[in-house]
Amino acid sequence: MSEKDISRIMVGKHSVSITGMKEAISHFADLLRDRNDQEIGEALVGELEKNNYIPSPARDAYRKAFAREFRKALGQPCTDEEPEGLDIKVLGGGCGQCDRLVQLVMETLTDLDTPGSVEHVMDMKEIARYRVMGVPALIINGRQLWVGSVPSKGKLKSLIQDAISSKS
C-alpha cells in the first residue's frame, strides 16, 4: 500500500480519513461486485480495520460507508450522505500560509462551536479542479470564498457565519 492511499469519506455524519481504501476496493472489485451491501461492507471492514481504527459502536456506519464507496468506485448506484455542519477545504501545497489558514479555520470553528469537516487539499491535480487563481484558497460547502492570502480572524469568522446561515 502506498503512503498516498488515504481517502476522505463520510461515515454517518462525519468526514474521516481511511488508509488503504482504494487498494481494498481494487482487491475486492471482482470478488464482491455482485454481492449485497452487507457482504461488501463486512469484507471491507475486515480488510480496512487492519490499518484504521474502527470503533465498535460505529462499525455499522463504517460498513455502510465502505459499501457506498465500493459502489461509487465501480460506478454502481449508491446514495451519498449529507455531511453534518460545514464542508471546508483549504487548497494549497503545504506552505506556511496554507497551514496557517487550516489552523485558523479550526480555531474559528471551535470559537463558534460549529461542526464541520476541514480538509487540507494539497494534491495539485485536485486543486486545479477548483480553478482557483491562487493559494491558499478557502472553499466552504463547495463555494470559493477566499483566494490568495489568509483572511483576518474577524473576516474568516464572518465568512463561516455566512456559510452557516446559507446552509440553514
PDB file of N, CA and C in Angstrom, residues 54-152:
ATOM      1  N   ILE A  54     -11.485   1.497  13.812  1.00  0.00           N
ATOM      2  CA  ILE A  54     -12.927   1.461  13.588  1.00  0.00           C
ATOM      3  C   ILE A  54     -13.575   1.137  14.928  1.00  0.00           C
ATOM      4  N   PRO A  55     -14.153   2.151  15.588  1.00  0.00           N
ATOM      5  CA  PRO A  55     -14.752   1.929  16.901  1.00  0.00           C
ATOM      6  C   PRO A  55     -15.923   0.946  16.815  1.00  0.00           C
ATOM      7  N   SER A  56     -16.018   0.067  17.771  1.00  0.00           N
ATOM      8  CA  SER A  56     -17.083  -0.946  17.771  1.00  0.00           C
ATOM      9  C   SER A  56     -18.483  -0.353  17.626  1.00  0.00           C
ATOM     10  N   PRO A  57     -18.818   0.712  18.377  1.00  0.00           N
ATOM     11  CA  PRO A  57     -20.175   1.249  18.240  1.00  0.00           C
ATOM     12  C   PRO A  57     -20.471   1.827  16.851  1.00  0.00           C
ATOM     13  N   ALA A  58     -19.442   2.167  16.100  1.00  0.00           N
ATOM     14  CA  ALA A  58     -19.633   2.772  14.783  1.00  0.00           C
ATOM     15  C   ALA A  58     -19.427   1.772  13.649  1.00  0.00           C
ATOM     16  N   ARG A  59     -19.251   0.522  13.970  1.00  0.00           N
ATOM     17  CA  ARG A  59     -18.949  -0.490  12.957  1.00  0.00           C
ATOM     18  C   ARG A  59     -20.006  -0.542  11.847  1.00  0.00           C
ATOM     19  N   ASP A  60     -21.269  -0.444  12.209  1.00  0.00           N
ATOM     20  CA  ASP A  60     -22.347  -0.492  11.220  1.00  0.00           C
ATOM     21  C   ASP A  60     -22.263   0.715  10.281  1.00  0.00           C
ATOM     22  N   ALA A  61     -21.975   1.893  10.822  1.00  0.00           N
ATOM     23  CA  ALA A  61     -21.843   3.093   9.990  1.00  0.00           C
ATOM     24  C   ALA A  61     -20.659   2.960   9.031  1.00  0.00           C
ATOM     25  N   TYR A  62     -19.551   2.396   9.502  1.00  0.00           N
ATOM     26  CA  TYR A  62     -18.393   2.172   8.635  1.00  0.00           C
ATOM     27  C   TYR A  62     -18.721   1.155   7.547  1.00  0.00           C
ATOM     28  N   ARG A  63     -19.435   0.087   7.913  1.00  0.00           N
ATOM     29  CA  ARG A  63     -19.802  -0.939   6.940  1.00  0.00           C
ATOM     30  C   ARG A  63     -20.635  -0.319   5.811  1.00  0.00           C
ATOM     31  N   LYS A  64     -21.604   0.512   6.169  1.00  0.00           N
ATOM     32  CA  LYS A  64     -22.442   1.175   5.162  1.00  0.00           C
ATOM     33  C   LYS A  64     -21.616   2.126   4.298  1.00  0.00           C
ATOM     34  N   ALA A  65     -20.734   2.894   4.942  1.00  0.00           N
ATOM     35  CA  ALA A  65     -19.900   3.853   4.209  1.00  0.00           C
ATOM     36  C   ALA A  65     -18.959   3.131   3.241  1.00  0.00           C
ATOM     37  N   PHE A  66     -18.363   2.030   3.691  1.00  0.00           N
ATOM     38  CA  PHE A  66     -17.448   1.280   2.830  1.00  0.00           C
ATOM     39  C   PHE A  66     -18.191   0.681   1.637  1.00  0.00           C
ATOM     40  N   ALA A  67     -19.394   0.168   1.874  1.00  0.00           N
ATOM     41  CA  ALA A  67     -20.185  -0.391   0.771  1.00  0.00           C
ATOM     42  C   ALA A  67     -20.536   0.716  -0.230  1.00  0.00           C
ATOM     43  N   ARG A  68     -20.893   1.886   0.274  1.00  0.00           N
ATOM     44  CA  ARG A  68     -21.218   3.023  -0.597  1.00  0.00           C
ATOM     45  C   ARG A  68     -20.000   3.415  -1.444  1.00  0.00           C
ATOM     46  N   GLU A  69     -18.819   3.516  -0.809  1.00  0.00           N
ATOM     47  CA  GLU A  69     -17.604   3.895  -1.531  1.00  0.00           C
ATOM     48  C   GLU A  69     -17.226   2.834  -2.570  1.00  0.00           C
ATOM     49  N   PHE A  70     -17.440   1.565  -2.244  1.00  0.00           N
ATOM     50  CA  PHE A  70     -17.186   0.465  -3.174  1.00  0.00           C
ATOM     51  C   PHE A  70     -18.064   0.631  -4.418  1.00  0.00           C
ATOM     52  N   ARG A  71     -19.350   0.866  -4.193  1.00  0.00           N
ATOM     53  CA  ARG A  71     -20.294   1.013  -5.310  1.00  0.00           C
ATOM     54  C   ARG A  71     -19.945   2.233  -6.162  1.00  0.00           C
ATOM     55  N   LYS A  72     -19.585   3.345  -5.512  1.00  0.00           N
ATOM     56  CA  LYS A  72     -19.191   4.543  -6.258  1.00  0.00           C
ATOM     57  C   LYS A  72     -17.974   4.254  -7.132  1.00  0.00           C
ATOM     58  N   ALA A  73     -16.980   3.576  -6.573  1.00  0.00           N
ATOM     59  CA  ALA A  73     -15.752   3.272  -7.308  1.00  0.00           C
ATOM     60  C   ALA A  73     -16.031   2.391  -8.527  1.00  0.00           C
ATOM     61  N   LEU A  74     -17.020   1.502  -8.413  1.00  0.00           N
ATOM     62  CA  LEU A  74     -17.359   0.610  -9.520  1.00  0.00           C
ATOM     63  C   LEU A  74     -18.414   1.204 -10.450  1.00  0.00           C
ATOM     64  N   GLY A  75     -18.850   2.428 -10.157  1.00  0.00           N
ATOM     65  CA  GLY A  75     -19.846   3.084 -11.000  1.00  0.00           C
ATOM     66  C   GLY A  75     -21.242   2.527 -10.819  1.00  0.00           C
ATOM     67  N   GLN A  76     -21.492   1.896  -9.687  1.00  0.00           N
ATOM     68  CA  GLN A  76     -22.805   1.345  -9.399  1.00  0.00           C
ATOM     69  C   GLN A  76     -23.637   2.376  -8.634  1.00  0.00           C
ATOM     70  N   PRO A  77     -24.951   2.290  -8.680  1.00  0.00           N
ATOM     71  CA  PRO A  77     -25.791   3.257  -7.980  1.00  0.00           C
ATOM     72  C   PRO A  77     -25.583   3.184  -6.462  1.00  0.00           C
ATOM     73  N   CYS A  78     -25.575   4.361  -5.824  1.00  0.00           N
ATOM     74  CA  CYS A  78     -25.459   4.447  -4.370  1.00  0.00           C
ATOM     75  C   CYS A  78     -25.984   5.799  -3.916  1.00  0.00           C
ATOM     76  N   THR A  79     -26.153   5.960  -2.617  1.00  0.00           N
ATOM     77  CA  THR A  79     -26.663   7.198  -2.041  1.00  0.00           C
ATOM     78  C   THR A  79     -25.599   7.826  -1.165  1.00  0.00           C
ATOM     79  N   ASP A  80     -25.276   9.097  -1.426  1.00  0.00           N
ATOM     80  CA  ASP A  80     -24.324   9.821  -0.589  1.00  0.00           C
ATOM     81  C   ASP A  80     -25.030  10.350   0.648  1.00  0.00           C
ATOM     82  N   GLU A  81     -24.273  10.421   1.742  1.00  0.00           N
ATOM     83  CA  GLU A  81     -24.802  11.004   2.966  1.00  0.00           C
ATOM     84  C   GLU A  81     -24.403  12.462   3.025  1.00  0.00           C
ATOM     85  N   GLU A  82     -25.302  13.271   3.549  1.00  0.00           N
ATOM     86  CA  GLU A  82     -25.056  14.701   3.693  1.00  0.00           C
ATOM     87  C   GLU A  82     -24.208  14.940   4.934  1.00  0.00           C
ATOM     88  N   PRO A  83     -23.074  15.661   4.801  1.00  0.00           N
ATOM     89  CA  PRO A  83     -22.239  15.912   5.966  1.00  0.00           C
ATOM     90  C   PRO A  83     -22.930  16.809   6.986  1.00  0.00           C
ATOM     91  N   GLU A  84     -22.620  16.584   8.251  1.00  0.00           N
ATOM     92  CA  GLU A  84     -23.146  17.434   9.314  1.00  0.00           C
ATOM     93  C   GLU A  84     -22.247  18.653   9.407  1.00  0.00           C
ATOM     94  N   GLY A  85     -22.846  19.805   9.512  1.00  0.00           N
ATOM     95  CA  GLY A  85     -22.055  21.017   9.630  1.00  0.00           C
ATOM     96  C   GLY A  85     -21.516  21.462   8.285  1.00  0.00           C
ATOM     97  N   LEU A  86     -20.410  22.173   8.336  1.00  0.00           N
ATOM     98  CA  LEU A  86     -19.813  22.739   7.136  1.00  0.00           C
ATOM     99  C   LEU A  86     -18.784  21.793   6.533  1.00  0.00           C
ATOM    100  N   ASP A  87     -18.666  21.857   5.208  1.00  0.00           N
ATOM    101  CA  ASP A  87     -17.636  21.111   4.492  1.00  0.00           C
ATOM    102  C   ASP A  87     -16.613  22.139   4.026  1.00  0.00           C
ATOM    103  N   ILE A  88     -15.452  22.180   4.696  1.00  0.00           N
ATOM    104  CA  ILE A  88     -14.453  23.207   4.442  1.00  0.00           C
ATOM    105  C   ILE A  88     -13.200  22.577   3.853  1.00  0.00           C
ATOM    106  N   LYS A  89     -12.737  23.181   2.766  1.00  0.00           N
ATOM    107  CA  LYS A  89     -11.497  22.729   2.145  1.00  0.00           C
ATOM    108  C   LYS A  89     -10.554  23.923   2.038  1.00  0.00           C
ATOM    109  N   VAL A  90      -9.315  23.709   2.441  1.00  0.00           N
ATOM    110  CA  VAL A  90      -8.263  24.692   2.236  1.00  0.00           C
ATOM    111  C   VAL A  90      -7.371  24.116   1.150  1.00  0.00           C
ATOM    112  N   LEU A  91      -7.244  24.862   0.061  1.00  0.00           N
ATOM    113  CA  LEU A  91      -6.440  24.405  -1.069  1.00  0.00           C
ATOM    114  C   LEU A  91      -5.066  25.041  -0.991  1.00  0.00           C
ATOM    115  N   GLY A  92      -4.038  24.235  -1.100  1.00  0.00           N
ATOM    116  CA  GLY A  92      -2.676  24.749  -1.093  1.00  0.00           C
ATOM    117  C   GLY A  92      -1.677  23.643  -0.859  1.00  0.00           C
ATOM    118  N   GLY A  93      -0.512  23.813  -1.411  1.00  0.00           N
ATOM    119  CA  GLY A  93       0.507  22.771  -1.413  1.00  0.00           C
ATOM    120  C   GLY A  93       1.224  22.504  -0.111  1.00  0.00           C
ATOM    121  N   GLY A  94       0.849  23.115   0.967  1.00  0.00           N
ATOM    122  CA  GLY A  94       1.501  22.844   2.248  1.00  0.00           C
ATOM    123  C   GLY A  94       2.433  23.957   2.688  1.00  0.00           C
ATOM    124  N   CYS A  95       2.298  25.139   2.103  1.00  0.00           N
ATOM    125  CA  CYS A  95       3.131  26.278   2.504  1.00  0.00           C
ATOM    126  C   CYS A  95       2.680  26.793   3.875  1.00  0.00           C
ATOM    127  N   GLY A  96       3.449  27.680   4.435  1.00  0.00           N
ATOM    128  CA  GLY A  96       3.137  28.235   5.746  1.00  0.00           C
ATOM    129  C   GLY A  96       1.790  28.924   5.791  1.00  0.00           C
ATOM    130  N   GLN A  97       1.442  29.669   4.732  1.00  0.00           N
ATOM    131  CA  GLN A  97       0.153  30.354   4.699  1.00  0.00           C
ATOM    132  C   GLN A  97      -1.006  29.356   4.679  1.00  0.00           C
ATOM    133  N   CYS A  98      -0.849  28.298   3.906  1.00  0.00           N
ATOM    134  CA  CYS A  98      -1.904  27.280   3.817  1.00  0.00           C
ATOM    135  C   CYS A  98      -2.100  26.609   5.174  1.00  0.00           C
ATOM    136  N   ASP A  99      -1.004  26.230   5.800  1.00  0.00           N
ATOM    137  CA  ASP A  99      -1.076  25.605   7.124  1.00  0.00           C
ATOM    138  C   ASP A  99      -1.710  26.560   8.131  1.00  0.00           C
ATOM    139  N   ARG A 100      -1.365  27.844   8.042  1.00  0.00           N
ATOM    140  CA  ARG A 100      -1.926  28.855   8.943  1.00  0.00           C
ATOM    141  C   ARG A 100      -3.438  28.962   8.743  1.00  0.00           C
ATOM    142  N   LEU A 101      -3.892  28.930   7.491  1.00  0.00           N
ATOM    143  CA  LEU A 101      -5.326  29.019   7.223  1.00  0.00           C
ATOM    144  C   LEU A 101      -6.067  27.805   7.783  1.00  0.00           C
ATOM    145  N   VAL A 102      -5.498  26.611   7.631  1.00  0.00           N
ATOM    146  CA  VAL A 102      -6.122  25.407   8.194  1.00  0.00           C
ATOM    147  C   VAL A 102      -6.277  25.576   9.716  1.00  0.00           C
ATOM    148  N   GLN A 103      -5.219  26.004  10.364  1.00  0.00           N
ATOM    149  CA  GLN A 103      -5.251  26.192  11.816  1.00  0.00           C
ATOM    150  C   GLN A 103      -6.279  27.246  12.215  1.00  0.00           C
ATOM    151  N   LEU A 104      -6.327  28.346  11.483  1.00  0.00           N
ATOM    152  CA  LEU A 104      -7.264  29.421  11.774  1.00  0.00           C
ATOM    153  C   LEU A 104      -8.709  28.973  11.582  1.00  0.00           C
ATOM    154  N   VAL A 105      -8.954  28.177  10.552  1.00  0.00           N
ATOM    155  CA  VAL A 105     -10.302  27.641  10.319  1.00  0.00           C
ATOM    156  C   VAL A 105     -10.724  26.771  11.503  1.00  0.00           C
ATOM    157  N   MET A 106      -9.836  25.881  11.950  1.00  0.00           N
ATOM    158  CA  MET A 106     -10.186  25.001  13.082  1.00  0.00           C
ATOM    159  C   MET A 106     -10.423  25.815  14.354  1.00  0.00           C
ATOM    160  N   GLU A 107      -9.601  26.818  14.603  1.00  0.00           N
ATOM    161  CA  GLU A 107      -9.797  27.678  15.777  1.00  0.00           C
ATOM    162  C   GLU A 107     -11.143  28.401  15.704  1.00  0.00           C
ATOM    163  N   THR A 108     -11.484  28.908  14.522  1.00  0.00           N
ATOM    164  CA  THR A 108     -12.725  29.653  14.349  1.00  0.00           C
ATOM    165  C   THR A 108     -13.940  28.743  14.516  1.00  0.00           C
ATOM    166  N   LEU A 109     -13.887  27.538  13.970  1.00  0.00           N
ATOM    167  CA  LEU A 109     -14.983  26.588  14.173  1.00  0.00           C
ATOM    168  C   LEU A 109     -15.165  26.291  15.660  1.00  0.00           C
ATOM    169  N   THR A 110     -14.049  26.140  16.376  1.00  0.00           N
ATOM    170  CA  THR A 110     -14.108  25.893  17.815  1.00  0.00           C
ATOM    171  C   THR A 110     -14.711  27.090  18.534  1.00  0.00           C
ATOM    172  N   ASP A 111     -14.254  28.294  18.199  1.00  0.00           N
ATOM    173  CA  ASP A 111     -14.783  29.513  18.818  1.00  0.00           C
ATOM    174  C   ASP A 111     -16.287  29.645  18.593  1.00  0.00           C
ATOM    175  N   LEU A 112     -16.735  29.288  17.396  1.00  0.00           N
ATOM    176  CA  LEU A 112     -18.160  29.394  17.060  1.00  0.00           C
ATOM    177  C   LEU A 112     -18.963  28.172  17.501  1.00  0.00           C
ATOM    178  N   ASP A 113     -18.277  27.151  18.027  1.00  0.00           N
ATOM    179  CA  ASP A 113     -18.920  25.901  18.433  1.00  0.00           C
ATOM    180  C   ASP A 113     -19.759  25.337  17.279  1.00  0.00           C
ATOM    181  N   THR A 114     -19.111  25.273  16.112  1.00  0.00           N
ATOM    182  CA  THR A 114     -19.777  24.847  14.886  1.00  0.00           C
ATOM    183  C   THR A 114     -19.150  23.560  14.364  1.00  0.00           C
ATOM    184  N   PRO A 115     -19.982  22.546  14.070  1.00  0.00           N
ATOM    185  CA  PRO A 115     -19.420  21.317  13.498  1.00  0.00           C
ATOM    186  C   PRO A 115     -19.047  21.522  12.036  1.00  0.00           C
ATOM    187  N   GLY A 116     -18.039  20.797  11.615  1.00  0.00           N
ATOM    188  CA  GLY A 116     -17.641  20.855  10.223  1.00  0.00           C
ATOM    189  C   GLY A 116     -16.425  19.989   9.981  1.00  0.00           C
ATOM    190  N   SER A 117     -16.253  19.600   8.746  1.00  0.00           N
ATOM    191  CA  SER A 117     -15.049  18.855   8.380  1.00  0.00           C
ATOM    192  C   SER A 117     -14.096  19.835   7.716  1.00  0.00           C
ATOM    193  N   VAL A 118     -12.821  19.708   8.046  1.00  0.00           N
ATOM    194  CA  VAL A 118     -11.789  20.562   7.473  1.00  0.00           C
ATOM    195  C   VAL A 118     -10.792  19.660   6.758  1.00  0.00           C
ATOM    196  N   GLU A 119     -10.625  19.901   5.472  1.00  0.00           N
ATOM    197  CA  GLU A 119      -9.692  19.101   4.679  1.00  0.00           C
ATOM    198  C   GLU A 119      -8.674  20.023   4.024  1.00  0.00           C
ATOM    199  N   HIS A 120      -7.413  19.701   4.182  1.00  0.00           N
ATOM    200  CA  HIS A 120      -6.339  20.460   3.523  1.00  0.00           C
ATOM    201  C   HIS A 120      -6.002  19.712   2.239  1.00  0.00           C
ATOM    202  N   VAL A 121      -6.416  20.246   1.110  1.00  0.00           N
ATOM    203  CA  VAL A 121      -6.194  19.622  -0.189  1.00  0.00           C
ATOM    204  C   VAL A 121      -4.841  20.100  -0.713  1.00  0.00           C
ATOM    205  N   MET A 122      -3.895  19.169  -0.838  1.00  0.00           N
ATOM    206  CA  MET A 122      -2.547  19.521  -1.277  1.00  0.00           C
ATOM    207  C   MET A 122      -2.197  18.972  -2.651  1.00  0.00           C
ATOM    208  N   ASP A 123      -2.988  18.074  -3.170  1.00  0.00           N
ATOM    209  CA  ASP A 123      -2.732  17.486  -4.477  1.00  0.00           C
ATOM    210  C   ASP A 123      -3.022  18.515  -5.572  1.00  0.00           C
ATOM    211  N   MET A 124      -2.016  18.832  -6.377  1.00  0.00           N
ATOM    212  CA  MET A 124      -2.148  19.886  -7.381  1.00  0.00           C
ATOM    213  C   MET A 124      -3.226  19.584  -8.430  1.00  0.00           C
ATOM    214  N   LYS A 125      -3.412  18.319  -8.771  1.00  0.00           N
ATOM    215  CA  LYS A 125      -4.470  17.973  -9.728  1.00  0.00           C
ATOM    216  C   LYS A 125      -5.843  18.270  -9.132  1.00  0.00           C
ATOM    217  N   GLU A 126      -6.004  17.949  -7.861  1.00  0.00           N
ATOM    218  CA  GLU A 126      -7.271  18.219  -7.179  1.00  0.00           C
ATOM    219  C   GLU A 126      -7.494  19.722  -7.044  1.00  0.00           C
ATOM    220  N   ILE A 127      -6.448  20.474  -6.701  1.00  0.00           N
ATOM    221  CA  ILE A 127      -6.559  21.932  -6.589  1.00  0.00           C
ATOM    222  C   ILE A 127      -6.969  22.531  -7.928  1.00  0.00           C
ATOM    223  N   ALA A 128      -6.388  22.029  -9.013  1.00  0.00           N
ATOM    224  CA  ALA A 128      -6.693  22.544 -10.354  1.00  0.00           C
ATOM    225  C   ALA A 128      -8.171  22.378 -10.698  1.00  0.00           C
ATOM    226  N   ARG A 129      -8.805  21.359 -10.182  1.00  0.00           N
ATOM    227  CA  ARG A 129     -10.237  21.135 -10.454  1.00  0.00           C
ATOM    228  C   ARG A 129     -11.104  22.273  -9.930  1.00  0.00           C
ATOM    229  N   TYR A 130     -10.619  22.981  -8.908  1.00  0.00           N
ATOM    230  CA  TYR A 130     -11.383  24.090  -8.329  1.00  0.00           C
ATOM    231  C   TYR A 130     -11.198  25.393  -9.116  1.00  0.00           C
ATOM    232  N   ARG A 131     -10.231  25.421 -10.032  1.00  0.00           N
ATOM    233  CA  ARG A 131      -9.970  26.581 -10.889  1.00  0.00           C
ATOM    234  C   ARG A 131      -9.744  27.860 -10.084  1.00  0.00           C
ATOM    235  N   VAL A 132      -8.984  27.758  -9.013  1.00  0.00           N
ATOM    236  CA  VAL A 132      -8.636  28.934  -8.221  1.00  0.00           C
ATOM    237  C   VAL A 132      -7.431  29.616  -8.852  1.00  0.00           C
ATOM    238  N   MET A 133      -7.312  30.910  -8.639  1.00  0.00           N
ATOM    239  CA  MET A 133      -6.231  31.679  -9.249  1.00  0.00           C
ATOM    240  C   MET A 133      -5.059  31.892  -8.294  1.00  0.00           C
ATOM    241  N   GLY A 134      -5.091  31.266  -7.138  1.00  0.00           N
ATOM    242  CA  GLY A 134      -4.002  31.382  -6.179  1.00  0.00           C
ATOM    243  C   GLY A 134      -4.274  30.513  -4.968  1.00  0.00           C
ATOM    244  N   VAL A 135      -3.266  30.373  -4.146  1.00  0.00           N
ATOM    245  CA  VAL A 135      -3.402  29.643  -2.892  1.00  0.00           C
ATOM    246  C   VAL A 135      -2.807  30.492  -1.777  1.00  0.00           C
ATOM    247  N   PRO A 136      -3.235  30.326  -0.555  1.00  0.00           N
ATOM    248  CA  PRO A 136      -4.279  29.392  -0.152  1.00  0.00           C
ATOM    249  C   PRO A 136      -5.649  29.841  -0.653  1.00  0.00           C
ATOM    250  N   ALA A 137      -6.528  28.876  -0.803  1.00  0.00           N
ATOM    251  CA  ALA A 137      -7.908  29.161  -1.185  1.00  0.00           C
ATOM    252  C   ALA A 137      -8.828  28.482  -0.188  1.00  0.00           C
ATOM    253  N   LEU A 138      -9.924  29.128   0.112  1.00  0.00           N
ATOM    254  CA  LEU A 138     -10.889  28.617   1.081  1.00  0.00           C
ATOM    255  C   LEU A 138     -12.190  28.293   0.353  1.00  0.00           C
ATOM    256  N   ILE A 139     -12.602  27.031   0.449  1.00  0.00           N
ATOM    257  CA  ILE A 139     -13.844  26.562  -0.158  1.00  0.00           C
ATOM    258  C   ILE A 139     -14.740  26.090   0.989  1.00  0.00           C
ATOM    259  N   ILE A 140     -15.935  26.650   1.084  1.00  0.00           N
ATOM    260  CA  ILE A 140     -16.890  26.215   2.110  1.00  0.00           C
ATOM    261  C   ILE A 140     -18.169  25.779   1.410  1.00  0.00           C
ATOM    262  N   ASN A 141     -18.574  24.544   1.669  1.00  0.00           N
ATOM    263  CA  ASN A 141     -19.768  23.948   1.068  1.00  0.00           C
ATOM    264  C   ASN A 141     -19.765  24.111  -0.459  1.00  0.00           C
ATOM    265  N   GLY A 142     -18.574  23.911  -1.054  1.00  0.00           N
ATOM    266  CA  GLY A 142     -18.448  23.938  -2.498  1.00  0.00           C
ATOM    267  C   GLY A 142     -18.295  25.318  -3.111  1.00  0.00           C
ATOM    268  N   ARG A 143     -18.341  26.371  -2.289  1.00  0.00           N
ATOM    269  CA  ARG A 143     -18.214  27.742  -2.805  1.00  0.00           C
ATOM    270  C   ARG A 143     -16.845  28.315  -2.467  1.00  0.00           C
ATOM    271  N   GLN A 144     -16.199  28.889  -3.470  1.00  0.00           N
ATOM    272  CA  GLN A 144     -14.907  29.536  -3.258  1.00  0.00           C
ATOM    273  C   GLN A 144     -15.169  30.876  -2.576  1.00  0.00           C
ATOM    274  N   LEU A 145     -14.605  31.042  -1.363  1.00  0.00           N
ATOM    275  CA  LEU A 145     -14.876  32.253  -0.596  1.00  0.00           C
ATOM    276  C   LEU A 145     -13.659  33.144  -0.385  1.00  0.00           C
ATOM    277  N   TRP A 146     -12.465  32.616  -0.564  1.00  0.00           N
ATOM    278  CA  TRP A 146     -11.261  33.419  -0.334  1.00  0.00           C
ATOM    279  C   TRP A 146     -10.106  32.806  -1.107  1.00  0.00           C
ATOM    280  N   VAL A 147      -9.268  33.666  -1.718  1.00  0.00           N
ATOM    281  CA  VAL A 147      -8.135  33.170  -2.508  1.00  0.00           C
ATOM    282  C   VAL A 147      -6.926  34.088  -2.344  1.00  0.00           C
ATOM    283  N   GLY A 148      -5.756  33.478  -2.218  1.00  0.00           N
ATOM    284  CA  GLY A 148      -4.505  34.200  -2.334  1.00  0.00           C
ATOM    285  C   GLY A 148      -3.841  34.677  -1.067  1.00  0.00           C
ATOM    286  N   SER A 149      -4.536  34.615   0.043  1.00  0.00           N
ATOM    287  CA  SER A 149      -3.950  35.051   1.308  1.00  0.00           C
ATOM    288  C   SER A 149      -4.745  34.437   2.454  1.00  0.00           C
ATOM    289  N   VAL A 150      -4.300  34.728   3.663  1.00  0.00           N
ATOM    290  CA  VAL A 150      -5.025  34.270   4.848  1.00  0.00           C
ATOM    291  C   VAL A 150      -5.880  35.434   5.342  1.00  0.00           C
ATOM    292  N   PRO A 151      -7.198  35.252   5.408  1.00  0.00           N
ATOM    293  CA  PRO A 151      -8.037  36.353   5.895  1.00  0.00           C
ATOM    294  C   PRO A 151      -7.793  36.593   7.379  1.00  0.00           C
ATOM    295  N   SER A 152      -8.150  37.768   7.834  1.00  0.00           N
ATOM    296  CA  SER A 152      -8.069  38.046   9.271  1.00  0.00           C
ATOM    297  C   SER A 152      -9.039  37.119   9.995  1.00  0.00           C
TER     298      SER A 152
END
